[in-house]
Amino acid sequence: MDNTPDWLSSEFFTQCLQNEENKQNVVVTEFRATSAIPPGEQYGSCPFRVEVVYKDSAESLQLQSLSLIVKSEVTEGAIKEVVESYGSCEAMFYKTFLPRAKVLQSFIPKSLSSPKFSQIVLEDLTQHGFVMA
């Protein structure tokens, strides 16, 4: 069963990447999304591990790939109400605090700008050897 949300699309990742320096002309050619955690492990968000394949421009023949973690808010049920009562603290943490704190710590995920405020797009650190405890 595919539980990938409709908004998680090539267009979504194109917008995320185009906000990055030197990537204004990027073209996403494909992506593969899988659940980042086993069912029942996380109740406050819906994280996906996504492999994005892209080109730097429409004319480029060289494909590149990027592994990301995309965290989305829970969209239904009682958990949604509880999470909403805390506001958008997690999104603000990744988009505001971490970039400023990055000078203090070199092993944090890069946060990409998402066209949807409540969705968080992060570099997947497993590509650098990080293992969840």
mmCIF file of N, CA and C in Angstrom:
data_model
loop_
_atom_site.group_PDB
_atom_site.id
_atom_site.type_symbol
_atom_site.label_atom_id
_atom_site.label_comp_id
_atom_site.label_asym_id
_atom_site.label_seq_id
_atom_site.Cartn_x
_atom_site.Cartn_y
_atom_site.Cartn_z
ATOM 1 N N MET A 1 0.843 -1.190 0.000
ATOM 2 C CA MET A 1 0.000 0.000 0.000
ATOM 3 C C MET A 1 0.886 1.250 0.000
ATOM 4 N N ASP A 2 0.600 2.152 -0.900
ATOM 5 C CA ASP A 2 1.383 3.384 -1.019
ATOM 6 C C ASP A 2 0.751 4.464 -0.147
ATOM 7 N N ASN A 3 1.492 4.924 0.852
ATOM 8 C CA ASN A 3 0.968 5.969 1.737
ATOM 9 C C ASN A 3 1.653 7.306 1.488
ATOM 10 N N THR A 4 2.266 7.458 0.303
ATOM 11 C CA THR A 4 2.928 8.710 -0.051
ATOM 12 C C THR A 4 1.874 9.776 -0.313
ATOM 13 N N PRO A 5 1.945 10.919 0.365
ATOM 14 C CA PRO A 5 0.940 11.973 0.151
ATOM 15 C C PRO A 5 1.007 12.553 -1.265
ATOM 16 N N ASP A 6 -0.125 13.036 -1.746
ATOM 17 C CA ASP A 6 -0.210 13.601 -3.100
ATOM 18 C C ASP A 6 0.744 14.771 -3.301
ATOM 19 N N TRP A 7 0.966 15.588 -2.278
ATOM 20 C CA TRP A 7 1.810 16.775 -2.428
ATOM 21 C C TRP A 7 3.289 16.424 -2.573
ATOM 22 N N LEU A 8 3.672 15.202 -2.205
ATOM 23 C CA LEU A 8 5.063 14.763 -2.328
ATOM 24 C C LEU A 8 5.289 14.372 -3.786
ATOM 25 N N SER A 9 5.790 15.323 -4.568
ATOM 26 C CA SER A 9 5.871 15.157 -6.017
ATOM 27 C C SER A 9 7.195 15.701 -6.556
ATOM 28 N N SER A 10 7.443 15.452 -7.826
ATOM 29 C CA SER A 10 8.634 16.011 -8.477
ATOM 30 C C SER A 10 8.620 17.527 -8.405
ATOM 31 N N GLU A 11 7.440 18.126 -8.558
ATOM 32 C CA GLU A 11 7.320 19.583 -8.487
ATOM 33 C C GLU A 11 7.697 20.098 -7.097
ATOM 34 N N PHE A 12 7.269 19.387 -6.049
ATOM 35 C CA PHE A 12 7.601 19.758 -4.675
ATOM 36 C C PHE A 12 9.120 19.779 -4.489
ATOM 37 N N PHE A 13 9.808 18.712 -4.933
ATOM 38 C CA PHE A 13 11.260 18.637 -4.760
ATOM 39 C C PHE A 13 11.991 19.624 -5.658
ATOM 40 N N THR A 14 11.443 19.901 -6.828
ATOM 41 C CA THR A 14 12.031 20.928 -7.694
ATOM 42 C C THR A 14 12.018 22.267 -6.976
ATOM 43 N N GLN A 15 10.885 22.616 -6.356
ATOM 44 C CA GLN A 15 10.793 23.884 -5.623
ATOM 45 C C GLN A 15 11.759 23.903 -4.448
ATOM 46 N N CYS A 16 11.879 22.795 -3.725
ATOM 47 C CA CYS A 16 12.815 22.729 -2.594
ATOM 48 C C CYS A 16 14.244 22.969 -3.065
ATOM 49 N N LEU A 17 14.641 22.281 -4.119
ATOM 50 C CA LEU A 17 16.019 22.390 -4.601
ATOM 51 C C LEU A 17 16.301 23.733 -5.251
ATOM 52 N N GLN A 18 15.310 24.312 -5.925
ATOM 53 C CA GLN A 18 15.529 25.594 -6.594
ATOM 54 C C GLN A 18 15.781 26.722 -5.605
ATOM 55 N N ASN A 19 15.429 26.535 -4.358
ATOM 56 C CA ASN A 19 15.713 27.538 -3.330
ATOM 57 C C ASN A 19 17.153 27.463 -2.833
ATOM 58 N N GLU A 20 17.885 26.431 -3.253
ATOM 59 C CA GLU A 20 19.277 26.265 -2.851
ATOM 60 C C GLU A 20 20.193 27.078 -3.764
ATOM 61 N N GLU A 21 21.326 27.491 -3.216
ATOM 62 C CA GLU A 21 22.311 28.247 -3.993
ATOM 63 C C GLU A 21 22.791 27.428 -5.193
ATOM 64 N N ASN A 22 22.869 28.053 -6.350
ATOM 65 C CA ASN A 22 23.331 27.442 -7.603
ATOM 66 C C ASN A 22 22.448 26.299 -8.101
ATOM 67 N N LYS A 23 21.193 26.269 -7.706
ATOM 68 C CA LYS A 23 20.295 25.209 -8.163
ATOM 69 C C LYS A 23 18.988 25.783 -8.728
ATOM 70 N N GLN A 24 19.001 27.013 -9.177
ATOM 71 C CA GLN A 24 17.781 27.664 -9.644
ATOM 72 C C GLN A 24 17.182 26.994 -10.884
ATOM 73 N N ASN A 25 17.988 26.271 -11.671
ATOM 74 C CA ASN A 25 17.504 25.650 -12.907
ATOM 75 C C ASN A 25 17.347 24.138 -12.793
ATOM 76 N N VAL A 26 17.402 23.614 -11.578
ATOM 77 C CA VAL A 26 17.359 22.171 -11.366
ATOM 78 C C VAL A 26 16.057 21.571 -11.916
ATOM 79 N N VAL A 27 16.178 20.336 -12.408
ATOM 80 C CA VAL A 27 15.023 19.592 -12.903
ATOM 81 C C VAL A 27 15.034 18.231 -12.210
ATOM 82 N N VAL A 28 13.990 17.923 -11.456
ATOM 83 C CA VAL A 28 13.879 16.628 -10.794
ATOM 84 C C VAL A 28 13.331 15.636 -11.816
ATOM 85 N N THR A 29 14.062 14.547 -12.035
ATOM 86 C CA THR A 29 13.640 13.558 -13.025
ATOM 87 C C THR A 29 12.834 12.424 -12.410
ATOM 88 N N GLU A 30 13.121 12.099 -11.152
ATOM 89 C CA GLU A 30 12.345 11.070 -10.459
ATOM 90 C C GLU A 30 12.646 11.118 -8.965
ATOM 91 N N PHE A 31 11.797 10.457 -8.193
ATOM 92 C CA PHE A 31 12.055 10.307 -6.762
ATOM 93 C C PHE A 31 11.415 9.010 -6.288
ATOM 94 N N ARG A 32 11.964 8.462 -5.217
ATOM 95 C CA ARG A 32 11.428 7.263 -4.590
ATOM 96 C C ARG A 32 11.261 7.555 -3.103
ATOM 97 N N ALA A 33 10.065 7.340 -2.599
ATOM 98 C CA ALA A 33 9.781 7.623 -1.189
ATOM 99 C C ALA A 33 9.397 6.340 -0.461
ATOM 100 N N THR A 34 9.979 6.175 0.729
ATOM 101 C CA THR A 34 9.616 5.067 1.604
ATOM 102 C C THR A 34 9.463 5.626 3.014
ATOM 103 N N SER A 35 8.753 4.918 3.846
ATOM 104 C CA SER A 35 8.609 5.348 5.234
ATOM 105 C C SER A 35 9.986 5.326 5.890
ATOM 106 N N ALA A 36 10.306 6.366 6.640
ATOM 107 C CA ALA A 36 11.617 6.460 7.286
ATOM 108 C C ALA A 36 11.683 5.678 8.590
ATOM 109 N N ILE A 37 10.542 5.307 9.117
ATOM 110 C CA ILE A 37 10.499 4.577 10.384
ATOM 111 C C ILE A 37 9.417 3.504 10.313
ATOM 112 N N PRO A 38 9.523 2.484 11.159
ATOM 113 C CA PRO A 38 8.482 1.457 11.184
ATOM 114 C C PRO A 38 7.144 2.042 11.639
ATOM 115 N N PRO A 39 6.038 1.446 11.197
ATOM 116 C CA PRO A 39 4.718 1.928 11.631
ATOM 117 C C PRO A 39 4.613 1.954 13.151
ATOM 118 N N GLY A 40 4.029 3.021 13.682
ATOM 119 C CA GLY A 40 3.819 3.150 15.116
ATOM 120 C C GLY A 40 4.969 3.754 15.888
ATOM 121 N N GLU A 41 6.092 4.020 15.238
ATOM 122 C CA GLU A 41 7.264 4.568 15.922
ATOM 123 C C GLU A 41 7.154 6.058 16.220
ATOM 124 N N GLN A 42 6.460 6.805 15.384
ATOM 125 C CA GLN A 42 6.401 8.260 15.523
ATOM 126 C C GLN A 42 4.958 8.697 15.342
ATOM 127 N N TYR A 43 4.413 9.377 16.320
ATOM 128 C CA TYR A 43 3.013 9.772 16.247
ATOM 129 C C TYR A 43 2.818 11.240 15.901
ATOM 130 N N GLY A 44 3.836 12.063 16.067
ATOM 131 C CA GLY A 44 3.687 13.497 15.848
ATOM 132 C C GLY A 44 3.975 13.954 14.434
ATOM 133 N N SER A 45 4.528 13.066 13.606
ATOM 134 C CA SER A 45 4.805 13.433 12.218
ATOM 135 C C SER A 45 4.862 12.164 11.378
ATOM 136 N N CYS A 46 4.924 12.352 10.078
ATOM 137 C CA CYS A 46 4.975 11.232 9.133
ATOM 138 C C CYS A 46 6.257 11.346 8.313
ATOM 139 N N PRO A 47 7.381 10.831 8.805
ATOM 140 C CA PRO A 47 8.645 11.003 8.083
ATOM 141 C C PRO A 47 8.815 10.006 6.933
ATOM 142 N N PHE A 48 9.349 10.515 5.824
ATOM 143 C CA PHE A 48 9.656 9.701 4.650
ATOM 144 C C PHE A 48 11.138 9.838 4.319
ATOM 145 N N ARG A 49 11.735 8.751 3.867
ATOM 146 C CA ARG A 49 13.089 8.786 3.312
ATOM 147 C C ARG A 49 12.891 8.854 1.801
ATOM 148 N N VAL A 50 13.498 9.869 1.168
ATOM 149 C CA VAL A 50 13.270 10.092 -0.259
ATOM 150 C C VAL A 50 14.601 10.194 -0.992
ATOM 151 N N GLU A 51 14.729 9.426 -2.047
ATOM 152 C CA GLU A 51 15.881 9.513 -2.946
ATOM 153 C C GLU A 51 15.422 10.328 -4.151
ATOM 154 N N VAL A 52 16.026 11.505 -4.341
ATOM 155 C CA VAL A 52 15.657 12.407 -5.429
ATOM 156 C C VAL A 52 16.747 12.353 -6.499
ATOM 157 N N VAL A 53 16.338 12.126 -7.739
ATOM 158 C CA VAL A 53 17.267 12.130 -8.874
ATOM 159 C C VAL A 53 16.969 13.392 -9.668
ATOM 160 N N TYR A 54 18.028 14.161 -9.979
ATOM 161 C CA TYR A 54 17.819 15.448 -10.640
ATOM 162 C C TYR A 54 18.979 15.791 -11.564
ATOM 163 N N LYS A 55 18.738 16.812 -12.399
ATOM 164 C CA LYS A 55 19.770 17.389 -13.271
ATOM 165 C C LYS A 55 19.890 18.860 -12.899
ATOM 166 N N ASP A 56 21.077 19.425 -13.071
ATOM 167 C CA ASP A 56 21.281 20.841 -12.749
ATOM 168 C C ASP A 56 20.517 21.772 -13.679
ATOM 169 N N SER A 57 20.178 21.285 -14.885
ATOM 170 C CA SER A 57 19.390 22.075 -15.838
ATOM 171 C C SER A 57 18.725 21.110 -16.809
ATOM 172 N N ALA A 58 17.751 21.598 -17.557
ATOM 173 C CA ALA A 58 17.054 20.755 -18.529
ATOM 174 C C ALA A 58 18.010 20.233 -19.596
ATOM 175 N N GLU A 59 19.050 21.008 -19.902
ATOM 176 C CA GLU A 59 20.012 20.626 -20.939
ATOM 177 C C GLU A 59 21.056 19.625 -20.452
ATOM 178 N N SER A 60 21.259 19.539 -19.163
ATOM 179 C CA SER A 60 22.296 18.675 -18.595
ATOM 180 C C SER A 60 21.967 17.205 -18.832
ATOM 181 N N LEU A 61 22.995 16.420 -19.104
ATOM 182 C CA LEU A 61 22.833 14.976 -19.272
ATOM 183 C C LEU A 61 23.216 14.216 -18.006
ATOM 184 N N GLN A 62 23.905 14.896 -17.086
ATOM 185 C CA GLN A 62 24.408 14.255 -15.871
ATOM 186 C C GLN A 62 23.331 14.224 -14.791
ATOM 187 N N LEU A 63 22.999 13.011 -14.349
ATOM 188 C CA LEU A 63 22.037 12.843 -13.263
ATOM 189 C C LEU A 63 22.774 12.840 -11.929
ATOM 190 N N GLN A 64 22.155 13.459 -10.937
ATOM 191 C CA GLN A 64 22.689 13.474 -9.579
ATOM 192 C C GLN A 64 21.592 12.964 -8.652
ATOM 193 N N SER A 65 21.986 12.507 -7.485
ATOM 194 C CA SER A 65 20.967 12.054 -6.535
ATOM 195 C C SER A 65 21.224 12.659 -5.165
ATOM 196 N N LEU A 66 20.169 12.745 -4.417
ATOM 197 C CA LEU A 66 20.205 13.342 -3.088
ATOM 198 C C LEU A 66 19.239 12.560 -2.214
ATOM 199 N N SER A 67 19.684 12.155 -1.047
ATOM 200 C CA SER A 67 18.833 11.433 -0.114
ATOM 201 C C SER A 67 18.333 12.412 0.943
ATOM 202 N N LEU A 68 17.020 12.452 1.127
ATOM 203 C CA LEU A 68 16.396 13.416 2.037
ATOM 204 C C LEU A 68 15.454 12.724 3.012
ATOM 205 N N ILE A 69 15.194 13.398 4.112
ATOM 206 C CA ILE A 69 14.127 13.016 5.031
ATOM 207 C C ILE A 69 13.084 14.122 4.955
ATOM 208 N N VAL A 70 11.838 13.749 4.714
ATOM 209 C CA VAL A 70 10.745 14.717 4.651
ATOM 210 C C VAL A 70 9.772 14.371 5.764
ATOM 211 N N LYS A 71 9.550 15.326 6.649
ATOM 212 C CA LYS A 71 8.628 15.117 7.764
ATOM 213 C C LYS A 71 7.388 15.963 7.535
ATOM 214 N N SER A 72 6.257 15.318 7.610
ATOM 215 C CA SER A 72 4.984 15.994 7.390
ATOM 216 C C SER A 72 4.154 15.920 8.660
ATOM 217 N N GLU A 73 3.335 16.918 8.830
ATOM 218 C CA GLU A 73 2.450 16.918 9.985
ATOM 219 C C GLU A 73 1.397 15.821 9.856
ATOM 220 N N VAL A 74 0.892 15.358 10.985
ATOM 221 C CA VAL A 74 -0.231 14.434 11.007
ATOM 222 C C VAL A 74 -1.453 15.220 10.551
ATOM 223 N N THR A 75 -2.246 14.636 9.647
ATOM 224 C CA THR A 75 -3.349 15.394 9.052
ATOM 225 C C THR A 75 -4.730 14.999 9.545
ATOM 226 N N GLU A 76 -4.816 14.021 10.434
ATOM 227 C CA GLU A 76 -6.138 13.636 10.926
ATOM 228 C C GLU A 76 -6.042 12.996 12.299
ATOM 229 N N GLY A 77 -7.181 12.932 12.976
ATOM 230 C CA GLY A 77 -7.275 12.243 14.249
ATOM 231 C C GLY A 77 -6.909 13.088 15.460
ATOM 232 N N ALA A 78 -6.984 12.442 16.629
ATOM 233 C CA ALA A 78 -6.734 13.119 17.899
ATOM 234 C C ALA A 78 -5.285 13.576 18.021
ATOM 235 N N ILE A 79 -4.360 12.816 17.447
ATOM 236 C CA ILE A 79 -2.943 13.190 17.506
ATOM 237 C C ILE A 79 -2.732 14.542 16.838
ATOM 238 N N LYS A 80 -3.442 14.787 15.729
ATOM 239 C CA LYS A 80 -3.315 16.065 15.025
ATOM 240 C C LYS A 80 -3.652 17.223 15.961
ATOM 241 N N GLU A 81 -4.714 17.088 16.743
ATOM 242 C CA GLU A 81 -5.126 18.158 17.659
ATOM 243 C C GLU A 81 -4.066 18.409 18.730
ATOM 244 N N VAL A 82 -3.469 17.356 19.250
ATOM 245 C CA VAL A 82 -2.431 17.507 20.270
ATOM 246 C C VAL A 82 -1.211 18.204 19.672
ATOM 247 N N VAL A 83 -0.780 17.754 18.491
ATOM 248 C CA VAL A 83 0.390 18.342 17.840
ATOM 249 C C VAL A 83 0.137 19.806 17.519
ATOM 250 N N GLU A 84 -1.059 20.137 17.020
ATOM 251 C CA GLU A 84 -1.386 21.524 16.686
ATOM 252 C C GLU A 84 -1.353 22.428 17.909
ATOM 253 N N SER A 85 -1.657 21.887 19.081
ATOM 254 C CA SER A 85 -1.657 22.709 20.288
ATOM 255 C C SER A 85 -0.248 23.196 20.640
ATOM 256 N N TYR A 86 0.776 22.517 20.121
ATOM 257 C CA TYR A 86 2.154 22.933 20.366
ATOM 258 C C TYR A 86 2.690 23.874 19.298
ATOM 259 N N GLY A 87 1.910 24.113 18.262
ATOM 260 C CA GLY A 87 2.339 25.023 17.200
ATOM 261 C C GLY A 87 3.355 24.381 16.282
ATOM 262 N N SER A 88 4.075 25.202 15.538
ATOM 263 C CA SER A 88 5.043 24.717 14.542
ATOM 264 C C SER A 88 6.464 24.785 15.082
ATOM 265 N N CYS A 89 6.663 24.312 16.299
ATOM 266 C CA CYS A 89 7.982 24.397 16.940
ATOM 267 C C CYS A 89 9.053 23.648 16.166
ATOM 268 N N GLU A 90 8.737 22.456 15.678
ATOM 269 C CA GLU A 90 9.757 21.658 14.997
ATOM 270 C C GLU A 90 10.197 22.318 13.697
ATOM 271 N N ALA A 91 9.253 22.818 12.916
ATOM 272 C CA ALA A 91 9.605 23.495 11.662
ATOM 273 C C ALA A 91 10.476 24.712 11.943
ATOM 274 N N MET A 92 10.127 25.490 12.962
ATOM 275 C CA MET A 92 10.927 26.669 13.309
ATOM 276 C C MET A 92 12.325 26.259 13.773
ATOM 277 N N PHE A 93 12.414 25.144 14.496
ATOM 278 C CA PHE A 93 13.705 24.647 14.966
ATOM 279 C C PHE A 93 14.640 24.382 13.787
ATOM 280 N N TYR A 94 14.151 23.651 12.775
ATOM 281 C CA TYR A 94 14.995 23.307 11.628
ATOM 282 C C TYR A 94 15.264 24.492 10.714
ATOM 283 N N LYS A 95 14.297 25.399 10.589
ATOM 284 C CA LYS A 95 14.437 26.501 9.632
ATOM 285 C C LYS A 95 15.110 27.735 10.222
ATOM 286 N N THR A 96 15.037 27.925 11.534
ATOM 287 C CA THR A 96 15.580 29.129 12.151
ATOM 288 C C THR A 96 16.765 28.835 13.071
ATOM 289 N N PHE A 97 16.555 27.968 14.053
ATOM 290 C CA PHE A 97 17.589 27.724 15.048
ATOM 291 C C PHE A 97 18.797 26.959 14.496
ATOM 292 N N LEU A 98 18.549 25.827 13.834
ATOM 293 C CA LEU A 98 19.669 24.998 13.378
ATOM 294 C C LEU A 98 20.628 25.701 12.425
ATOM 295 N N PRO A 99 20.144 26.479 11.451
ATOM 296 C CA PRO A 99 21.116 27.171 10.602
ATOM 297 C C PRO A 99 22.053 28.076 11.399
ATOM 298 N N ARG A 100 21.530 28.707 12.445
ATOM 299 C CA ARG A 100 22.368 29.575 13.285
ATOM 300 C C ARG A 100 23.306 28.759 14.171
ATOM 301 N N ALA A 101 22.844 27.598 14.605
ATOM 302 C CA ALA A 101 23.647 26.757 15.491
ATOM 303 C C ALA A 101 24.652 25.901 14.724
ATOM 304 N N LYS A 102 24.526 25.858 13.416
ATOM 305 C CA LYS A 102 25.394 25.000 12.608
ATOM 306 C C LYS A 102 26.876 25.314 12.812
ATOM 307 N N VAL A 103 27.191 26.556 13.116
ATOM 308 C CA VAL A 103 28.595 26.907 13.357
ATOM 309 C C VAL A 103 29.129 26.187 14.593
ATOM 310 N N LEU A 104 28.238 25.745 15.470
ATOM 311 C CA LEU A 104 28.653 25.057 16.688
ATOM 312 C C LEU A 104 28.753 23.546 16.504
ATOM 313 N N GLN A 105 28.065 23.024 15.521
ATOM 314 C CA GLN A 105 28.006 21.575 15.340
ATOM 315 C C GLN A 105 28.057 21.238 13.857
ATOM 316 N N SER A 106 28.987 20.404 13.462
ATOM 317 C CA SER A 106 29.138 20.092 12.042
ATOM 318 C C SER A 106 28.311 18.894 11.588
ATOM 319 N N PHE A 107 27.701 18.140 12.501
ATOM 320 C CA PHE A 107 26.990 16.924 12.113
ATOM 321 C C PHE A 107 25.481 17.068 12.302
ATOM 322 N N ILE A 108 24.911 18.070 11.660
ATOM 323 C CA ILE A 108 23.460 18.242 11.678
ATOM 324 C C ILE A 108 22.966 18.194 10.240
ATOM 325 N N PRO A 109 21.715 17.778 10.028
ATOM 326 C CA PRO A 109 21.223 17.694 8.655
ATOM 327 C C PRO A 109 20.993 19.070 8.054
ATOM 328 N N LYS A 110 21.294 19.183 6.775
ATOM 329 C CA LYS A 110 20.994 20.409 6.043
ATOM 330 C C LYS A 110 19.482 20.465 5.845
ATOM 331 N N SER A 111 18.899 21.614 6.075
ATOM 332 C CA SER A 111 17.463 21.808 5.900
ATOM 333 C C SER A 111 17.219 22.549 4.592
ATOM 334 N N LEU A 112 16.408 21.963 3.706
ATOM 335 C CA LEU A 112 16.054 22.605 2.451
ATOM 336 C C LEU A 112 14.765 23.383 2.637
ATOM 337 N N SER A 113 14.634 24.459 1.934
ATOM 338 C CA SER A 113 13.437 25.282 2.010
ATOM 339 C C SER A 113 12.288 24.563 1.318
ATOM 340 N N SER A 114 11.196 24.375 2.025
ATOM 341 C CA SER A 114 10.025 23.690 1.486
ATOM 342 C C SER A 114 8.979 24.706 1.047
ATOM 343 N N PRO A 115 8.294 24.462 -0.069
ATOM 344 C CA PRO A 115 7.226 25.371 -0.482
ATOM 345 C C PRO A 115 6.017 25.304 0.444
ATOM 346 N N LYS A 116 5.943 24.273 1.279
ATOM 347 C CA LYS A 116 4.857 24.139 2.252
ATOM 348 C C LYS A 116 5.466 24.313 3.641
ATOM 349 N N PHE A 117 5.025 25.307 4.384
ATOM 350 C CA PHE A 117 5.636 25.645 5.674
ATOM 351 C C PHE A 117 5.659 24.469 6.642
ATOM 352 N N SER A 118 4.599 23.678 6.681
ATOM 353 C CA SER A 118 4.516 22.623 7.685
ATOM 354 C C SER A 118 5.280 21.357 7.301
ATOM 355 N N GLN A 119 5.868 21.301 6.103
ATOM 356 C CA GLN A 119 6.665 20.157 5.709
ATOM 357 C C GLN A 119 8.145 20.484 5.904
ATOM 358 N N ILE A 120 8.876 19.536 6.450
ATOM 359 C CA ILE A 120 10.294 19.712 6.746
ATOM 360 C C ILE A 120 11.088 18.805 5.814
ATOM 361 N N VAL A 121 12.073 19.351 5.113
ATOM 362 C CA VAL A 121 12.903 18.583 4.183
ATOM 363 C C VAL A 121 14.344 18.668 4.679
ATOM 364 N N LEU A 122 14.908 17.500 5.027
ATOM 365 C CA LEU A 122 16.240 17.439 5.619
ATOM 366 C C LEU A 122 17.143 16.493 4.844
ATOM 367 N N GLU A 123 18.432 16.769 4.865
ATOM 368 C CA GLU A 123 19.427 15.850 4.332
ATOM 369 C C GLU A 123 19.355 14.558 5.142
ATOM 370 N N ASP A 124 19.422 13.413 4.470
ATOM 371 C CA ASP A 124 19.397 12.113 5.130
ATOM 372 C C ASP A 124 20.816 11.766 5.571
ATOM 373 N N LEU A 125 21.085 11.796 6.865
ATOM 374 C CA LEU A 125 22.438 11.595 7.385
ATOM 375 C C LEU A 125 22.908 10.148 7.338
ATOM 376 N N THR A 126 22.022 9.202 7.007
ATOM 377 C CA THR A 126 22.488 7.821 6.873
ATOM 378 C C THR A 126 23.491 7.707 5.731
ATOM 379 N N GLN A 127 23.430 8.629 4.771
ATOM 380 C CA GLN A 127 24.383 8.636 3.661
ATOM 381 C C GLN A 127 25.793 8.987 4.137
ATOM 382 N N HIS A 128 25.903 9.539 5.341
ATOM 383 C CA HIS A 128 27.200 9.909 5.919
ATOM 384 C C HIS A 128 27.575 9.000 7.093
ATOM 385 N N GLY A 129 26.876 7.869 7.221
ATOM 386 C CA GLY A 129 27.202 6.907 8.258
ATOM 387 C C GLY A 129 26.435 7.049 9.558
ATOM 388 N N PHE A 130 25.508 7.995 9.650
ATOM 389 C CA PHE A 130 24.740 8.181 10.878
ATOM 390 C C PHE A 130 23.775 7.012 11.059
ATOM 391 N N VAL A 131 23.714 6.478 12.262
ATOM 392 C CA VAL A 131 22.803 5.389 12.580
ATOM 393 C C VAL A 131 21.930 5.834 13.743
ATOM 394 N N MET A 132 20.606 5.665 13.599
ATOM 395 C CA MET A 132 19.699 6.040 14.688
ATOM 396 C C MET A 132 19.885 5.091 15.856
ATOM 397 N N ALA A 133 19.874 5.630 17.063
ATOM 398 C CA ALA A 133 20.056 4.812 18.264
ATOM 399 C C ALA A 133 18.794 4.056 18.592
#
